[in-house]
Tab-separated table of C-alpha atoms and ligand atoms in Angstrom:
chain	number	residue	atom	x	y	z
A	41	MET	CA	-34.732	-21.993	123.010
A	42	THR	CA	-35.693	-25.553	122.693
A	43	ASP	CA	-34.609	-28.176	120.185
A	44	TYR	CA	-38.130	-28.538	118.893
A	45	ILE	CA	-39.821	-26.362	116.298
A	46	ILE	CA	-43.238	-27.181	117.760
A	47	GLU	CA	-44.042	-28.073	121.335
A	48	THR	CA	-47.386	-28.543	122.998
A	49	GLU	CA	-48.166	-28.899	126.668
A	50	ASN	CA	-51.522	-30.300	127.667
A	51	LEU	CA	-53.103	-28.763	124.580
A	52	THR	CA	-56.864	-29.046	124.955
A	53	LYS	CA	-59.941	-28.031	122.996
A	54	THR	CA	-63.476	-28.418	124.232
A	55	TYR	CA	-66.186	-27.173	121.875
A	56	PRO	CA	-69.489	-25.807	123.182
A	57	GLY	CA	-71.730	-28.646	124.315
A	58	ASN	CA	-68.786	-30.192	126.175
A	59	ILE	CA	-67.403	-31.816	123.020
A	60	GLN	CA	-63.883	-32.754	124.066
A	61	ALA	CA	-62.174	-32.763	120.690
A	62	VAL	CA	-58.563	-32.679	121.962
A	63	LYS	CA	-57.818	-33.867	125.470
A	64	GLY	CA	-54.512	-32.459	126.645
A	65	ILE	CA	-51.868	-33.581	124.207
A	66	HIS	CA	-48.092	-33.343	124.600
A	67	LEU	CA	-46.033	-33.112	121.441
A	68	GLN	CA	-42.469	-32.327	120.452
A	69	ILE	CA	-41.877	-31.952	116.747
A	70	LYS	CA	-38.407	-31.690	115.290
A	71	GLN	CA	-37.205	-29.176	112.731
A	72	GLY	CA	-37.384	-30.576	109.190
A	73	GLU	CA	-39.415	-33.672	109.924
A	74	ILE	CA	-42.646	-34.777	108.329
A	75	PHE	CA	-44.853	-35.475	111.294
A	76	GLY	CA	-48.037	-37.388	110.572
A	77	PHE	CA	-51.220	-37.285	112.588
A	78	LEU	CA	-53.089	-40.489	111.844
A	79	GLY	CA	-56.545	-41.211	113.145
A	80	PRO	CA	-60.133	-41.968	112.151
A	81	ASN	CA	-62.679	-39.256	111.380
A	82	GLY	CA	-63.538	-37.247	114.451
A	83	ALA	CA	-60.259	-38.094	116.218
A	84	GLY	CA	-59.305	-34.451	116.730
A	85	LYS	CA	-56.755	-33.995	113.942
A	86	THR	CA	-58.243	-30.897	112.320
A	87	THR	CA	-58.891	-29.328	115.712
A	88	THR	CA	-55.225	-29.794	116.651
A	89	ILE	CA	-54.068	-28.245	113.377
A	90	LYS	CA	-56.490	-25.341	113.770
A	91	MET	CA	-55.130	-24.589	117.242
A	92	LEU	CA	-51.490	-24.810	116.139
A	93	SER	CA	-52.162	-22.616	113.117
A	94	THR	CA	-53.928	-20.029	115.346
A	95	SER	CA	-57.332	-20.225	113.669
A	96	ILE	CA	-58.971	-21.320	116.936
A	97	THR	CA	-57.766	-20.826	120.502
A	98	PRO	CA	-57.132	-23.710	122.901
A	99	THR	CA	-59.456	-24.161	125.858
A	100	SER	CA	-56.430	-24.870	128.045
A	101	GLY	CA	-52.816	-25.898	127.785
A	102	SER	CA	-50.266	-24.234	125.538
A	103	ALA	CA	-48.208	-24.622	122.421
A	104	SER	CA	-45.345	-22.838	120.733
A	105	ILE	CA	-43.958	-22.733	117.230
A	106	MET	CA	-40.331	-21.628	116.830
A	107	GLY	CA	-40.563	-20.528	120.437
A	108	TYR	CA	-43.568	-18.237	119.809
A	109	ASP	CA	-46.662	-18.875	121.884
A	110	ILE	CA	-49.607	-19.673	119.617
A	111	VAL	CA	-51.943	-17.412	121.615
A	112	LYS	CA	-49.785	-14.556	122.909
A	113	ASP	CA	-47.614	-14.356	119.812
A	114	SER	CA	-50.097	-15.514	117.218
A	115	LEU	CA	-49.055	-12.916	114.653
A	116	ARG	CA	-45.447	-14.100	114.635
A	117	VAL	CA	-46.643	-17.689	114.484
A	118	ARG	CA	-48.842	-16.903	111.496
A	119	ARG	CA	-45.975	-15.253	109.623
A	120	ASN	CA	-43.911	-18.401	109.909
A	121	ILE	CA	-46.453	-21.032	108.984
A	122	GLY	CA	-48.355	-22.123	105.909
A	123	VAL	CA	-51.736	-23.790	106.143
A	124	VAL	CA	-53.476	-26.015	103.639
A	125	PRO	CA	-56.908	-26.673	105.123
A	126	GLN	CA	-58.933	-29.832	104.704
A	127	ASP	CA	-61.562	-28.074	102.572
A	128	LEU	CA	-60.623	-26.632	99.210
A	129	THR	CA	-60.079	-22.887	99.356
A	130	ALA	CA	-58.984	-21.818	95.873
A	131	ASP	CA	-61.543	-19.688	94.049
A	132	GLU	CA	-62.724	-21.607	91.001
A	133	ASP	CA	-63.603	-18.407	89.152
A	134	LEU	CA	-60.045	-17.133	89.333
A	135	LYS	CA	-56.975	-18.313	87.503
A	136	ALA	CA	-54.331	-20.260	89.429
A	137	VAL	CA	-51.919	-17.301	89.425
A	138	GLU	CA	-54.679	-14.980	90.661
A	139	ASN	CA	-55.360	-17.301	93.567
A	140	LEU	CA	-51.681	-17.251	94.463
A	141	ARG	CA	-51.605	-13.449	94.395
A	142	MET	CA	-54.766	-13.268	96.496
A	143	ILE	CA	-53.321	-15.440	99.211
A	144	ALA	CA	-50.689	-12.790	99.936
A	145	ARG	CA	-53.450	-10.572	101.272
A	146	PHE	CA	-54.625	-13.304	103.595
A	147	TYR	CA	-51.174	-13.487	105.148
A	148	ASP	CA	-50.916	-9.723	105.226
A	149	LEU	CA	-47.693	-9.957	103.271
A	150	PRO	CA	-45.979	-6.628	102.645
A	151	LYS	CA	-46.325	-7.073	98.905
A	152	VAL	CA	-47.829	-9.389	96.356
A	153	PRO	CA	-45.399	-12.224	95.590
A	154	SER	CA	-43.331	-11.626	92.467
A	155	ASN	CA	-44.218	-13.318	89.216
A	156	LYS	CA	-40.932	-15.169	89.526
A	157	LYS	CA	-41.899	-16.514	92.940
A	158	ILE	CA	-45.309	-17.587	91.679
A	159	ALA	CA	-43.764	-19.296	88.649
A	160	GLU	CA	-41.348	-21.150	90.935
A	161	LEU	CA	-44.183	-22.422	93.079
A	162	LEU	CA	-46.238	-23.506	90.063
A	163	ASN	CA	-43.236	-25.310	88.600
A	164	LEU	CA	-42.578	-27.059	91.904
A	165	VAL	CA	-45.861	-28.947	91.481
A	166	ASP	CA	-45.783	-29.150	87.656
A	167	LEU	CA	-48.522	-26.572	87.164
A	168	GLY	CA	-46.230	-24.196	85.281
A	169	ASP	CA	-48.188	-24.527	82.059
A	170	VAL	CA	-51.629	-23.951	83.529
A	171	GLY	CA	-51.018	-20.963	85.804
A	172	GLY	CA	-53.177	-18.828	83.511
A	173	HIS	CA	-56.067	-21.308	83.485
A	174	TYR	CA	-59.216	-20.981	85.549
A	175	VAL	CA	-59.226	-23.258	88.583
A	176	ARG	CA	-62.632	-24.629	87.614
A	177	THR	CA	-60.959	-26.408	84.690
A	178	PHE	CA	-58.548	-28.239	87.026
A	179	SER	CA	-58.784	-31.932	87.898
A	180	GLY	CA	-59.002	-32.953	91.579
A	181	GLY	CA	-55.283	-33.695	91.687
A	182	MET	CA	-54.336	-30.354	90.105
A	183	ARG	CA	-56.538	-28.520	92.594
A	184	LYS	CA	-54.879	-30.236	95.543
A	185	ARG	CA	-51.450	-29.316	94.119
A	186	LEU	CA	-52.531	-25.711	93.802
A	187	GLU	CA	-53.798	-25.766	97.397
A	188	LEU	CA	-50.409	-27.158	98.448
A	189	ILE	CA	-48.466	-24.218	96.976
A	190	MET	CA	-51.033	-21.706	98.246
A	191	GLY	CA	-49.708	-22.707	101.655
A	192	LEU	CA	-46.161	-21.873	100.553
A	193	VAL	CA	-46.588	-18.323	99.238
A	194	ASN	CA	-45.394	-16.712	102.466
A	195	GLU	CA	-42.274	-18.932	102.545
A	196	PRO	CA	-43.182	-20.669	105.792
A	197	LYS	CA	-40.863	-22.643	108.045
A	198	VAL	CA	-43.706	-24.932	109.052
A	199	LEU	CA	-46.407	-26.224	106.732
A	200	PHE	CA	-49.682	-27.711	107.953
A	201	LEU	CA	-51.426	-30.074	105.556
A	202	ASP	CA	-54.863	-31.223	106.635
A	203	GLU	CA	-55.824	-34.383	104.714
A	204	PRO	CA	-53.759	-33.460	101.645
A	205	THR	CA	-55.109	-36.277	99.461
A	206	LEU	CA	-58.676	-36.511	100.714
A	207	GLY	CA	-60.896	-38.012	98.024
A	208	LEU	CA	-58.171	-38.439	95.409
A	209	ASP	CA	-57.893	-41.738	93.575
A	210	VAL	CA	-54.977	-44.008	94.424
A	211	GLN	CA	-52.680	-42.966	91.562
A	212	THR	CA	-53.259	-39.255	92.001
A	213	ARG	CA	-52.672	-39.688	95.719
A	214	ALA	CA	-49.297	-41.343	95.111
A	215	LYS	CA	-48.281	-38.433	92.840
A	216	MET	CA	-49.303	-35.976	95.555
A	217	TRP	CA	-47.030	-37.807	97.988
A	218	ASP	CA	-44.097	-37.175	95.660
A	219	TYR	CA	-44.888	-33.460	95.583
A	220	ILE	CA	-45.115	-33.302	99.364
A	221	LYS	CA	-41.715	-34.994	99.677
A	222	LYS	CA	-40.307	-32.582	97.114
A	223	VAL	CA	-41.569	-29.594	99.100
A	224	ARG	CA	-39.697	-30.837	102.143
A	225	GLU	CA	-36.540	-31.605	100.167
A	226	ASP	CA	-36.446	-28.435	98.071
A	227	LEU	CA	-37.656	-25.953	100.674
A	228	GLY	CA	-36.632	-27.652	103.915
A	229	VAL	CA	-39.932	-26.924	105.631
A	230	THR	CA	-41.164	-28.896	108.595
A	231	ILE	CA	-44.442	-30.555	107.596
A	232	ILE	CA	-47.277	-31.499	109.890
A	233	LEU	CA	-49.876	-33.522	108.085
A	234	THR	CA	-53.075	-35.190	109.111
A	235	THR	CA	-54.557	-38.179	107.398
A	236	HIS	CA	-56.946	-41.031	107.957
A	237	TYR	CA	-55.203	-43.020	105.217
A	238	LEU	CA	-52.833	-45.535	106.749
A	239	GLU	CA	-50.599	-45.870	103.698
A	240	GLU	CA	-50.274	-42.118	103.523
A	241	ALA	CA	-48.976	-41.814	107.067
A	242	ASP	CA	-46.715	-44.790	106.436
A	243	GLU	CA	-45.321	-43.432	103.167
A	244	LEU	CA	-44.722	-39.830	104.166
A	245	SER	CA	-44.091	-39.509	107.871
A	246	ASP	CA	-40.753	-39.640	109.617
A	247	ARG	CA	-42.800	-40.074	112.774
A	248	ILE	CA	-46.438	-40.968	113.164
A	249	CYS	CA	-48.688	-39.887	115.971
A	250	ILE	CA	-51.811	-42.015	116.211
A	251	ILE	CA	-54.693	-40.047	117.664
A	252	ASP	CA	-58.174	-41.218	118.627
A	253	HIS	CA	-60.983	-39.577	120.622
A	254	GLY	CA	-58.750	-36.568	121.272
A	255	ASN	CA	-55.958	-38.603	122.861
A	256	ILE	CA	-52.550	-39.570	121.571
A	257	ILE	CA	-52.437	-43.340	121.397
A	258	THR	CA	-48.799	-43.702	120.410
A	259	ILE	CA	-45.950	-41.843	118.686
A	260	GLY	CA	-43.019	-43.317	116.779
A	261	THR	CA	-41.539	-44.148	113.422
A	262	SER	CA	-43.586	-46.503	111.306
A	263	ALA	CA	-41.013	-49.235	111.942
A	264	GLU	CA	-41.129	-48.653	115.708
A	265	LEU	CA	-44.903	-48.809	115.784
A	266	LYS	CA	-44.979	-52.010	113.761
A	267	ALA	CA	-42.221	-53.559	115.869
A	268	SER	CA	-44.445	-53.025	118.900
A	269	LEU	CA	-46.588	-55.817	117.470
A	270	LYS	CA	-45.146	-59.181	118.311
A	271	GLY	CA	-44.906	-60.762	114.869
A	272	ASP	CA	-46.643	-61.752	111.649
A	273	SER	CA	-50.031	-63.407	111.352
A	274	ILE	CA	-50.814	-66.526	109.367
A	275	ILE	CA	-54.501	-67.068	108.736
A	276	VAL	CA	-55.686	-70.548	107.828
A	277	GLU	CA	-59.166	-71.604	106.795
A	278	THR	CA	-60.085	-75.287	106.940
A	279	LYS	CA	-63.161	-77.356	106.050
A	280	ASP	CA	-64.109	-78.089	109.618
A	281	GLU	CA	-63.503	-76.764	113.100
A	282	GLU	CA	-61.895	-79.984	114.280
A	283	SER	CA	-58.935	-79.385	111.945
A	284	LEU	CA	-58.532	-75.886	113.377
A	285	LYS	CA	-57.908	-77.338	116.807
A	286	THR	CA	-55.106	-79.414	115.337
A	287	VAL	CA	-53.623	-76.389	113.546
A	288	ALA	CA	-53.725	-74.558	116.878
A	289	GLU	CA	-51.173	-77.096	118.202
A	290	PHE	CA	-48.501	-75.774	115.823
A	291	SER	CA	-45.461	-75.101	117.970
A	292	GLY	CA	-44.376	-71.885	116.229
A	293	SER	CA	-47.206	-69.771	117.682
A	294	LEU	CA	-46.061	-66.909	119.850
A	295	GLU	CA	-49.390	-66.528	121.578
A	296	GLU	CA	-52.702	-68.346	121.945
A	297	PRO	CA	-54.149	-68.707	118.401
A	298	ALA	CA	-57.476	-67.004	117.762
A	299	ILE	CA	-60.203	-69.157	116.216
A	300	ASN	CA	-63.071	-67.442	114.450
A	301	GLY	CA	-65.568	-69.672	112.611
A	302	LYS	CA	-63.556	-71.777	110.175
A	303	GLU	CA	-60.545	-69.511	110.437
A	304	ILE	CA	-57.582	-69.545	112.736
A	305	ARG	CA	-55.086	-66.738	113.196
A	306	LEU	CA	-51.617	-67.754	114.327
A	307	THR	CA	-49.085	-65.186	115.476
A	308	VAL	CA	-45.594	-66.263	114.458
A	309	LYS	CA	-42.176	-64.678	114.704
A	310	ASP	CA	-41.563	-64.487	110.957
A	311	ALA	CA	-44.132	-65.728	108.451
A	312	ASP	CA	-41.506	-66.180	105.712
A	313	SER	CA	-39.806	-68.964	107.629
A	314	ASP	CA	-42.754	-70.176	109.719
A	315	LEU	CA	-45.170	-70.696	106.827
A	316	PRO	CA	-43.274	-73.689	105.328
A	317	LEU	CA	-42.983	-75.197	108.814
A	318	LEU	CA	-46.725	-74.815	109.329
A	319	MET	CA	-47.382	-76.413	105.930
A	320	ASP	CA	-45.195	-79.422	106.858
A	321	PHE	CA	-47.024	-79.690	110.164
A	322	MET	CA	-50.427	-79.662	108.473
A	323	ILE	CA	-49.390	-82.228	105.863
A	324	LYS	CA	-48.171	-84.538	108.632
A	325	LYS	CA	-51.516	-84.181	110.400
A	326	GLY	CA	-53.414	-84.783	107.151
A	327	ILE	CA	-55.042	-81.339	107.058
A	328	THR	CA	-55.737	-79.638	103.743
A	329	PRO	CA	-56.252	-75.907	104.084
A	330	MET	CA	-59.019	-74.223	102.096
A	331	LYS	CA	-57.215	-70.902	102.193
A	332	MET	CA	-54.048	-69.482	103.698
A	333	SER	CA	-52.834	-65.932	103.952
A	334	VAL	CA	-50.116	-63.937	105.663
A	335	GLN	CA	-50.440	-60.535	107.303
A	336	LYS	CA	-47.341	-58.517	108.054
A	337	PRO	CA	-47.611	-55.925	110.820
A	338	SER	CA	-49.426	-52.836	109.599
A	339	LEU	CA	-50.369	-49.542	111.171
A	340	ASP	CA	-53.955	-50.703	111.074
A	341	GLN	CA	-53.007	-53.626	113.282
A	342	VAL	CA	-51.161	-51.279	115.627
A	343	PHE	CA	-54.302	-49.186	115.889
A	344	LEU	CA	-56.475	-52.278	116.250
A	345	LYS	CA	-54.317	-53.574	119.050
A	346	LEU	CA	-54.213	-50.274	120.933
A	347	THR	CA	-57.857	-49.270	120.530
A	348	GLY	CA	-59.765	-52.442	119.669
A	349	ASN	CA	-61.054	-50.780	116.458
A	350	GLU	CA	-59.917	-50.456	112.890
A	351	ILE	CA	-59.230	-47.116	111.250
A	352	ARG	CA	-61.912	-47.058	108.617
A	353	GLU	CA	-61.125	-45.281	105.400
A	354	ASP	CA	-64.613	-45.174	103.980
A	355	SER	CA	-65.826	-41.658	104.622
A	356	GLY	CA	-63.075	-39.640	102.930
A	357	GLU	CA	-64.572	-39.728	99.477
A	358	SER	CA	-67.977	-38.498	100.554
A	359	ALA	CA	-66.529	-35.709	102.715
A	360	PHE	CA	-64.610	-34.480	99.677
A	361	LYS	CA	-67.695	-34.518	97.475
A	362	GLN	CA	-69.654	-32.826	100.221
A	363	ALA	CA	-67.087	-30.026	100.401
A	364	LEU	CA	-67.309	-29.531	96.650
A	365	THR	CA	-71.091	-29.472	96.674
A	366	MET	CA	-71.141	-26.996	99.538
A	367	ARG	CA	-68.832	-24.696	97.614
A	368	ARG	CA	-71.067	-24.848	94.568
A	369	MET	CA	-74.154	-24.169	96.648
A	370	ARG	CA	-72.583	-21.118	98.209
A	371	ARG	CA	-72.254	-19.408	94.858
B	158	LIG	N1	-66.700	-26.341	115.350
B	158	LIG	C1	-67.024	-27.437	116.043
B	158	LIG	N2	-68.001	-27.418	116.979
B	158	LIG	C2	-68.323	-28.495	117.690
B	158	LIG	N3	-67.738	-29.704	117.556
B	158	LIG	C3	-66.757	-29.812	116.633
B	158	LIG	C4	-66.354	-28.695	115.826
B	158	LIG	N4	-65.359	-29.106	115.010
B	158	LIG	C5	-65.157	-30.409	115.282
B	158	LIG	N5	-65.986	-30.833	116.254
B	158	LIG	C6	-66.028	-32.190	116.855
B	158	LIG	O1	-64.761	-32.416	117.464
B	158	LIG	C7	-64.332	-33.749	117.236
B	158	LIG	C8	-63.004	-33.735	116.499
B	158	LIG	O2	-63.205	-33.224	115.199
B	158	LIG	P1	-62.026	-32.955	114.173
B	158	LIG	O3	-60.924	-32.244	114.877
B	158	LIG	O4	-62.586	-32.314	112.968
B	158	LIG	O5	-61.545	-34.448	113.840
B	158	LIG	P2	-60.753	-35.056	112.605
B	158	LIG	O6	-60.121	-33.934	111.863
B	158	LIG	O7	-59.772	-35.977	113.244
B	158	LIG	O8	-61.747	-35.796	111.764
B	158	LIG	C9	-65.453	-34.443	116.481
B	158	LIG	O9	-66.267	-35.067	117.439
B	158	LIG	C10	-66.171	-33.285	115.811
B	158	LIG	O10	-67.517	-33.603	115.597
B	159	LIG	MG1	-60.242	-33.435	109.827
């Protein structure tokens, strides 16, 4: 047996048409951790989750969960995992409790979960009072909470959450984070989550794996990833470009400053102590800034540095609405 609850070796998925969604990834996930897959849309996150949760088979490579091979031993894998897919799955025309009873059939559980078990799950996400209500009356946040516990009915050791807060507003998202943390604390499950929201990965994950174009870009704790950037940025805007050249002579810069139009970006060791020094320097040189701002290392900057792009967060909302519309159209 290995020390890791999930291990992958060269895990690869190529869809028909030679679409290389996941290009041979190596992963080792520890028991009890929240492991975050962060990457832009189309990076290969859902495909990875679908392979690990046995809903699609890898093109090549292998993976195991609790020592069980995801292909050869898929039944045992399925019994030990919970899956909360990216798209909403609860039936709107059923009550919350009915959805939870239904899910038992999906997992081929020996019997329908007890009322006590269902009540426990509903209480875990503060839906205890609305278990008897139709799902169609639920708000977006309530629906996502219901989806979360639908993944817990079979008492899994590993829970996969694919974009657990997709399309939720900022406050509802933050509440969802608390519930996800609670699930880990109360039930001790290992959680694998995917997200294209930087703050979400930052807030929830013990370790973050940044993925792009089917490749792992980097893996580490949020602090480790940020520490891989050299320092803080100070951005100064001046009236004219001549002044920028003078600002560029500031001795605290760790690397060559980047000038862009009327803006200069200085990389400094620690903005908190370097900013006053830069101000003194500018006053001495007779330069009045139009604007000044500080950027501390963020995951977005890590991604920017490693890929040359930003992780854009714009398409989540529309994908969520699209999923809802598609559901309505199907009925
Ligand atoms: N069933 C499929 N058939 C063909 N291509 C797919 C399929 N599912 C996903 N893809 C493609 O694979 C790539 C990765 O998609 P996906 O795993 O859904 O990414 P993410 O979840 O990170 O947004 C994308 O280019 C996507 O268009
Ligand atoms: Mg996805």
